[in-house]
C-alpha cells in the first residue's frame, strides 16, 4: 500500500538475532529477511549503544516512513553510551578498518566478533577491510562500489538468517551491477536453532570470532 511507505512509525525490534537462554522459540533471526522484502521500509541494525541512540533519534527527525531498528537481548559493551545523539544519514554505513586482502561486511553487534577475528588475522599478516553496514535497506551503495572495486574475497556476517538478509542483499547488488566476487556468508543456517548460551549458539552456527577467523584464512588461500 502506498500509504504504508509514508507512515511515520518506528519499529523497535528487541531480542534480535540469537537470544541464548530465552529458548529456541525466541530467536529473532528472520526479521531482516521479511522486512527487507517490504517496499518502503528502512531496516537498520546498530552495532552498539551509540548507534542505537543515534538511529532512534534519526527515526524521529523526519518522516522517513516505516523505520525498523533491531537490537539484541543483553548488555552492551560501550561504557560511554550516554553520548549526545546525532542524526545519521539513511543508508550510510561506516568503514571500521582498511584492508586489501579480504573485505568483511557486517551488520549489527556481531561486528565485535568480526573485530576479534581481524585482530587474529593481522598476526598472520592478512589485511582485512571491515565495514559496518548499519542499514540493510537501503544498502550503502557507496560502500558496495568501493568493496566491488577492491576485487578481493568478500565475507558477510550477520546475526540472522543467511537467506534473505545481508548476504542475499550483497550478492543481489553485485549481480545487478555486473560484478563477480567470491562471497562467503556467515550467519544463522537454514534450520531451527535449539536453546543454549549465546557463545554456544554462535559456535554451533559457525559465526563466532573463531569461525570468522577461519573463513578469513580460507578466503586468503
mmCIF file of C-alpha atoms in Angstrom:
data_model
loop_
_atom_site.group_PDB
_atom_site.id
_atom_site.type_symbol
_atom_site.label_atom_id
_atom_site.label_comp_id
_atom_site.label_asym_id
_atom_site.label_seq_id
_atom_site.Cartn_x
_atom_site.Cartn_y
_atom_site.Cartn_z
ATOM 1 C CA UNK A 1 0.000 0.000 0.000
ATOM 2 C CA UNK A 2 1.335 3.443 -0.959
ATOM 3 C CA UNK A 3 0.150 4.900 2.345
ATOM 4 C CA UNK A 4 2.410 2.496 4.271
ATOM 5 C CA UNK A 5 5.516 3.987 2.678
ATOM 6 C CA UNK A 6 4.721 7.379 4.265
ATOM 7 C CA UNK A 7 3.592 6.104 7.660
ATOM 8 C CA UNK A 8 5.846 7.774 10.307
ATOM 9 C CA UNK A 9 6.343 4.775 12.585
ATOM 10 C CA UNK A 10 9.456 3.333 14.236
ATOM 11 C CA UNK A 11 9.636 -0.404 14.913
ATOM 12 C CA UNK A 12 11.983 -1.134 17.841
ATOM 13 C CA UNK A 13 12.786 -4.819 17.462
ATOM 14 C CA UNK A 14 14.461 -6.132 20.593
ATOM 15 C CA UNK A 15 15.811 -9.634 21.172
ATOM 16 C CA UNK A 16 17.021 -9.635 17.580
ATOM 17 C CA UNK A 17 19.257 -12.470 16.445
ATOM 18 C CA UNK A 18 20.126 -15.477 18.586
ATOM 19 C CA UNK A 19 18.893 -14.965 22.161
ATOM 20 C CA UNK A 20 20.617 -17.719 24.124
ATOM 21 C CA UNK A 21 18.804 -18.927 27.217
ATOM 22 C CA UNK A 22 15.484 -17.323 26.242
ATOM 23 C CA UNK A 23 14.914 -20.526 24.305
ATOM 24 C CA UNK A 24 14.573 -21.874 20.797
ATOM 25 C CA UNK A 25 11.179 -20.233 20.172
ATOM 26 C CA UNK A 26 12.537 -16.744 20.938
ATOM 27 C CA UNK A 27 15.340 -16.415 18.388
ATOM 28 C CA UNK A 28 14.814 -13.312 16.262
ATOM 29 C CA UNK A 29 16.597 -14.436 13.133
ATOM 30 C CA UNK A 30 14.050 -13.908 10.353
ATOM 31 C CA UNK A 31 13.205 -10.205 10.708
ATOM 32 C CA UNK A 32 15.940 -8.988 8.376
ATOM 33 C CA UNK A 33 14.709 -11.246 5.584
ATOM 34 C CA UNK A 34 10.995 -10.459 5.816
ATOM 35 C CA UNK A 35 11.385 -6.730 6.483
ATOM 36 C CA UNK A 36 13.743 -6.288 3.532
ATOM 37 C CA UNK A 37 11.037 -7.630 1.246
ATOM 38 C CA UNK A 38 8.523 -4.909 2.223
ATOM 39 C CA UNK A 39 8.610 -1.817 -0.047
ATOM 40 C CA UNK A 40 9.456 1.463 1.624
ATOM 41 C CA UNK A 41 10.697 0.047 4.941
ATOM 42 C CA UNK A 42 14.068 1.222 6.296
ATOM 43 C CA UNK A 43 15.881 -1.660 8.015
ATOM 44 C CA UNK A 44 18.776 -0.908 10.374
ATOM 45 C CA UNK A 45 20.872 -2.736 12.982
ATOM 46 C CA UNK A 46 23.195 -0.707 15.246
ATOM 47 C CA UNK A 47 26.432 -2.343 16.369
ATOM 48 C CA UNK A 48 26.469 -0.618 19.781
ATOM 49 C CA UNK A 49 24.581 1.705 22.156
ATOM 50 C CA UNK A 50 25.977 4.804 20.457
ATOM 51 C CA UNK A 51 24.496 3.814 17.107
ATOM 52 C CA UNK A 52 21.246 2.632 18.685
ATOM 53 C CA UNK A 53 20.632 6.048 20.248
ATOM 54 C CA UNK A 54 21.520 7.825 17.017
ATOM 55 C CA UNK A 55 19.202 5.646 14.951
ATOM 56 C CA UNK A 56 16.333 6.147 17.399
ATOM 57 C CA UNK A 57 16.937 9.889 17.269
ATOM 58 C CA UNK A 58 17.183 9.904 13.477
ATOM 59 C CA UNK A 59 13.930 7.982 13.099
ATOM 60 C CA UNK A 60 12.133 10.864 14.867
ATOM 61 C CA UNK A 61 13.803 13.687 12.942
ATOM 62 C CA UNK A 62 11.769 13.394 9.765
ATOM 63 C CA UNK A 63 9.009 11.387 8.140
ATOM 64 C CA UNK A 64 11.035 8.582 6.625
ATOM 65 C CA UNK A 65 8.121 6.165 6.589
ATOM 66 C CA UNK A 66 8.400 2.803 8.411
ATOM 67 C CA UNK A 67 11.778 2.667 10.190
ATOM 68 C CA UNK A 68 12.896 -0.641 11.756
ATOM 69 C CA UNK A 69 15.734 -0.742 14.299
ATOM 70 C CA UNK A 70 16.781 -4.187 15.524
ATOM 71 C CA UNK A 71 18.960 -4.789 18.560
ATOM 72 C CA UNK A 72 19.832 -7.820 20.722
ATOM 73 C CA UNK A 73 18.955 -9.010 24.187
ATOM 74 C CA UNK A 74 21.538 -8.406 26.901
ATOM 75 C CA UNK A 75 24.100 -5.781 27.838
ATOM 76 C CA UNK A 76 26.174 -3.530 25.634
ATOM 77 C CA UNK A 77 29.946 -3.139 25.538
ATOM 78 C CA UNK A 78 30.270 0.644 25.410
ATOM 79 C CA UNK A 79 30.572 2.299 28.860
ATOM 80 C CA UNK A 80 30.261 5.758 27.265
ATOM 81 C CA UNK A 81 26.832 5.150 25.798
ATOM 82 C CA UNK A 82 25.222 8.385 27.021
ATOM 83 C CA UNK A 83 26.572 10.457 24.168
ATOM 84 C CA UNK A 84 24.802 13.402 22.607
ATOM 85 C CA UNK A 85 22.507 11.938 19.987
ATOM 86 C CA UNK A 86 23.153 12.831 16.357
ATOM 87 C CA UNK A 87 21.194 12.435 13.156
ATOM 88 C CA UNK A 88 22.740 9.920 10.768
ATOM 89 C CA UNK A 89 22.389 9.655 7.012
ATOM 90 C CA UNK A 90 19.925 6.993 5.914
ATOM 91 C CA UNK A 91 21.602 4.173 4.009
ATOM 92 C CA UNK A 92 25.160 5.018 5.070
ATOM 93 C CA UNK A 93 27.483 2.566 6.791
ATOM 94 C CA UNK A 94 30.885 3.037 8.387
ATOM 95 C CA UNK A 95 34.353 1.797 7.486
ATOM 96 C CA UNK A 96 35.945 0.349 10.627
ATOM 97 C CA UNK A 97 39.283 -0.775 9.207
ATOM 98 C CA UNK A 98 41.296 -0.610 5.997
ATOM 99 C CA UNK A 99 42.481 -3.719 4.206
ATOM 100 C CA UNK A 100 43.392 -5.061 0.787
ATOM 101 C CA UNK A 101 43.305 -8.875 1.017
ATOM 102 C CA UNK A 102 39.734 -9.526 2.168
ATOM 103 C CA UNK A 103 36.609 -7.485 2.892
ATOM 104 C CA UNK A 104 34.203 -8.250 5.740
ATOM 105 C CA UNK A 105 30.758 -6.661 5.707
ATOM 106 C CA UNK A 106 28.892 -6.977 8.995
ATOM 107 C CA UNK A 107 25.518 -5.851 10.322
ATOM 108 C CA UNK A 108 24.748 -5.213 13.984
ATOM 109 C CA UNK A 109 26.632 -6.046 17.213
ATOM 110 C CA UNK A 110 28.261 -9.103 15.678
ATOM 111 C CA UNK A 111 30.821 -6.579 14.445
ATOM 112 C CA UNK A 112 32.599 -7.268 17.749
ATOM 113 C CA UNK A 113 33.189 -10.906 16.779
ATOM 114 C CA UNK A 114 34.498 -9.705 13.426
ATOM 115 C CA UNK A 115 36.936 -7.284 15.049
ATOM 116 C CA UNK A 116 38.321 -10.030 17.295
ATOM 117 C CA UNK A 117 38.798 -12.266 14.239
ATOM 118 C CA UNK A 118 40.502 -9.479 12.283
ATOM 119 C CA UNK A 119 42.929 -8.880 15.162
ATOM 120 C CA UNK A 120 43.962 -12.549 14.941
ATOM 121 C CA UNK A 121 44.254 -12.326 11.150
ATOM 122 C CA UNK A 122 46.627 -9.361 11.460
ATOM 123 C CA UNK A 123 49.003 -11.643 13.354
ATOM 124 C CA UNK A 124 49.107 -13.746 10.180
ATOM 125 C CA UNK A 125 49.789 -10.618 8.077
ATOM 126 C CA UNK A 126 46.370 -10.756 6.453
ATOM 127 C CA UNK A 127 44.994 -7.332 5.602
ATOM 128 C CA UNK A 128 41.226 -7.217 6.217
ATOM 129 C CA UNK A 129 38.902 -4.305 5.491
ATOM 130 C CA UNK A 130 35.840 -4.161 7.738
ATOM 131 C CA UNK A 131 32.648 -2.228 7.081
ATOM 132 C CA UNK A 132 29.694 -1.912 9.429
ATOM 133 C CA UNK A 133 26.762 -1.616 7.008
ATOM 134 C CA UNK A 134 24.359 -0.207 9.690
ATOM 135 C CA UNK A 135 21.494 -0.328 7.169
ATOM 136 C CA UNK A 136 20.317 -3.455 5.412
ATOM 137 C CA UNK A 137 17.834 -1.377 3.457
ATOM 138 C CA UNK A 138 18.716 0.872 1.784
ATOM 139 C CA UNK A 139 22.099 -0.763 1.291
ATOM 140 C CA UNK A 140 25.075 1.614 1.233
ATOM 141 C CA UNK A 141 25.872 1.681 -2.475
ATOM 142 C CA UNK A 142 28.971 3.832 -1.938
ATOM 143 C CA UNK A 143 30.456 1.126 0.268
ATOM 144 C CA UNK A 144 29.357 -1.582 -2.144
ATOM 145 C CA UNK A 145 31.047 0.222 -5.052
ATOM 146 C CA UNK A 146 34.247 0.615 -3.038
ATOM 147 C CA UNK A 147 34.175 -3.029 -1.989
ATOM 148 C CA UNK A 148 33.461 -4.323 -5.501
ATOM 149 C CA UNK A 149 36.373 -2.366 -6.942
ATOM 150 C CA UNK A 150 38.795 -3.936 -4.452
ATOM 151 C CA UNK A 151 38.311 -7.162 -6.425
ATOM 152 C CA UNK A 152 39.006 -9.405 -3.434
ATOM 153 C CA UNK A 153 37.005 -12.035 -1.499
ATOM 154 C CA UNK A 154 34.013 -10.763 0.485
ATOM 155 C CA UNK A 155 32.693 -12.208 3.745
ATOM 156 C CA UNK A 156 29.271 -11.177 5.053
ATOM 157 C CA UNK A 157 28.475 -11.601 8.756
ATOM 158 C CA UNK A 158 25.010 -11.196 10.291
ATOM 159 C CA UNK A 159 23.168 -12.411 13.383
ATOM 160 C CA UNK A 160 20.219 -13.567 11.342
ATOM 161 C CA UNK A 161 19.222 -15.996 8.635
ATOM 162 C CA UNK A 162 21.748 -16.219 5.816
ATOM 163 C CA UNK A 163 18.762 -16.485 3.461
ATOM 164 C CA UNK A 164 17.216 -13.131 2.617
ATOM 165 C CA UNK A 165 19.384 -10.880 4.798
ATOM 166 C CA UNK A 166 22.719 -9.108 4.321
ATOM 167 C CA UNK A 167 24.335 -11.922 2.369
ATOM 168 C CA UNK A 168 21.444 -12.020 -0.087
ATOM 169 C CA UNK A 169 21.391 -8.233 -0.425
ATOM 170 C CA UNK A 170 25.127 -8.069 -1.143
ATOM 171 C CA UNK A 171 25.052 -10.828 -3.769
ATOM 172 C CA UNK A 172 21.981 -9.302 -5.412
ATOM 173 C CA UNK A 173 23.717 -5.922 -5.634
ATOM 174 C CA UNK A 174 26.902 -7.426 -7.093
ATOM 175 C CA UNK A 175 24.921 -9.355 -9.695
ATOM 176 C CA UNK A 176 22.730 -6.384 -10.611
ATOM 177 C CA UNK A 177 25.786 -4.180 -11.133
ATOM 178 C CA UNK A 178 27.819 -6.670 -13.149
ATOM 179 C CA UNK A 179 30.455 -7.609 -10.564
ATOM 180 C CA UNK A 180 31.815 -11.081 -9.952
ATOM 181 C CA UNK A 181 33.161 -11.765 -6.473
ATOM 182 C CA UNK A 182 33.795 -14.668 -4.148
ATOM 183 C CA UNK A 183 31.235 -14.199 -1.351
ATOM 184 C CA UNK A 184 31.233 -16.252 1.861
ATOM 185 C CA UNK A 185 28.106 -15.992 4.012
ATOM 186 C CA UNK A 186 28.267 -16.233 7.810
ATOM 187 C CA UNK A 187 25.014 -16.274 9.748
ATOM 188 C CA UNK A 188 22.260 -18.500 11.055
ATOM 189 C CA UNK A 189 21.910 -21.624 8.867
ATOM 190 C CA UNK A 190 18.684 -22.830 7.255
ATOM 191 C CA UNK A 191 17.433 -24.695 10.309
ATOM 192 C CA UNK A 192 15.669 -24.082 13.619
ATOM 193 C CA UNK A 193 18.385 -23.441 16.197
ATOM 194 C CA UNK A 194 17.947 -25.008 19.631
ATOM 195 C CA UNK A 195 18.495 -23.496 23.078
ATOM 196 C CA UNK A 196 21.914 -22.756 24.550
ATOM 197 C CA UNK A 197 24.124 -19.950 25.771
ATOM 198 C CA UNK A 198 24.881 -17.240 23.248
ATOM 199 C CA UNK A 199 28.509 -18.321 22.978
ATOM 200 C CA UNK A 200 27.447 -21.945 22.433
ATOM 201 C CA UNK A 201 24.964 -20.952 19.731
ATOM 202 C CA UNK A 202 27.444 -18.678 17.965
ATOM 203 C CA UNK A 203 29.884 -21.586 17.924
ATOM 204 C CA UNK A 204 27.214 -24.018 16.711
ATOM 205 C CA UNK A 205 26.205 -21.685 13.870
ATOM 206 C CA UNK A 206 29.883 -21.056 12.978
ATOM 207 C CA UNK A 207 29.533 -17.316 13.483
ATOM 208 C CA UNK A 208 31.785 -16.656 16.482
ATOM 209 C CA UNK A 209 35.196 -14.984 16.203
ATOM 210 C CA UNK A 210 37.000 -18.322 15.740
ATOM 211 C CA UNK A 211 34.729 -19.309 12.853
ATOM 212 C CA UNK A 212 35.025 -15.878 11.245
ATOM 213 C CA UNK A 213 38.808 -16.053 11.571
ATOM 214 C CA UNK A 214 38.815 -19.467 9.893
ATOM 215 C CA UNK A 215 36.761 -18.142 6.982
ATOM 216 C CA UNK A 216 39.231 -15.265 6.619
ATOM 217 C CA UNK A 217 42.072 -17.807 6.468
ATOM 218 C CA UNK A 218 40.152 -19.900 3.922
ATOM 219 C CA UNK A 219 39.386 -16.876 1.743
ATOM 220 C CA UNK A 220 43.066 -15.893 1.669
ATOM 221 C CA UNK A 221 44.139 -19.297 0.291
#
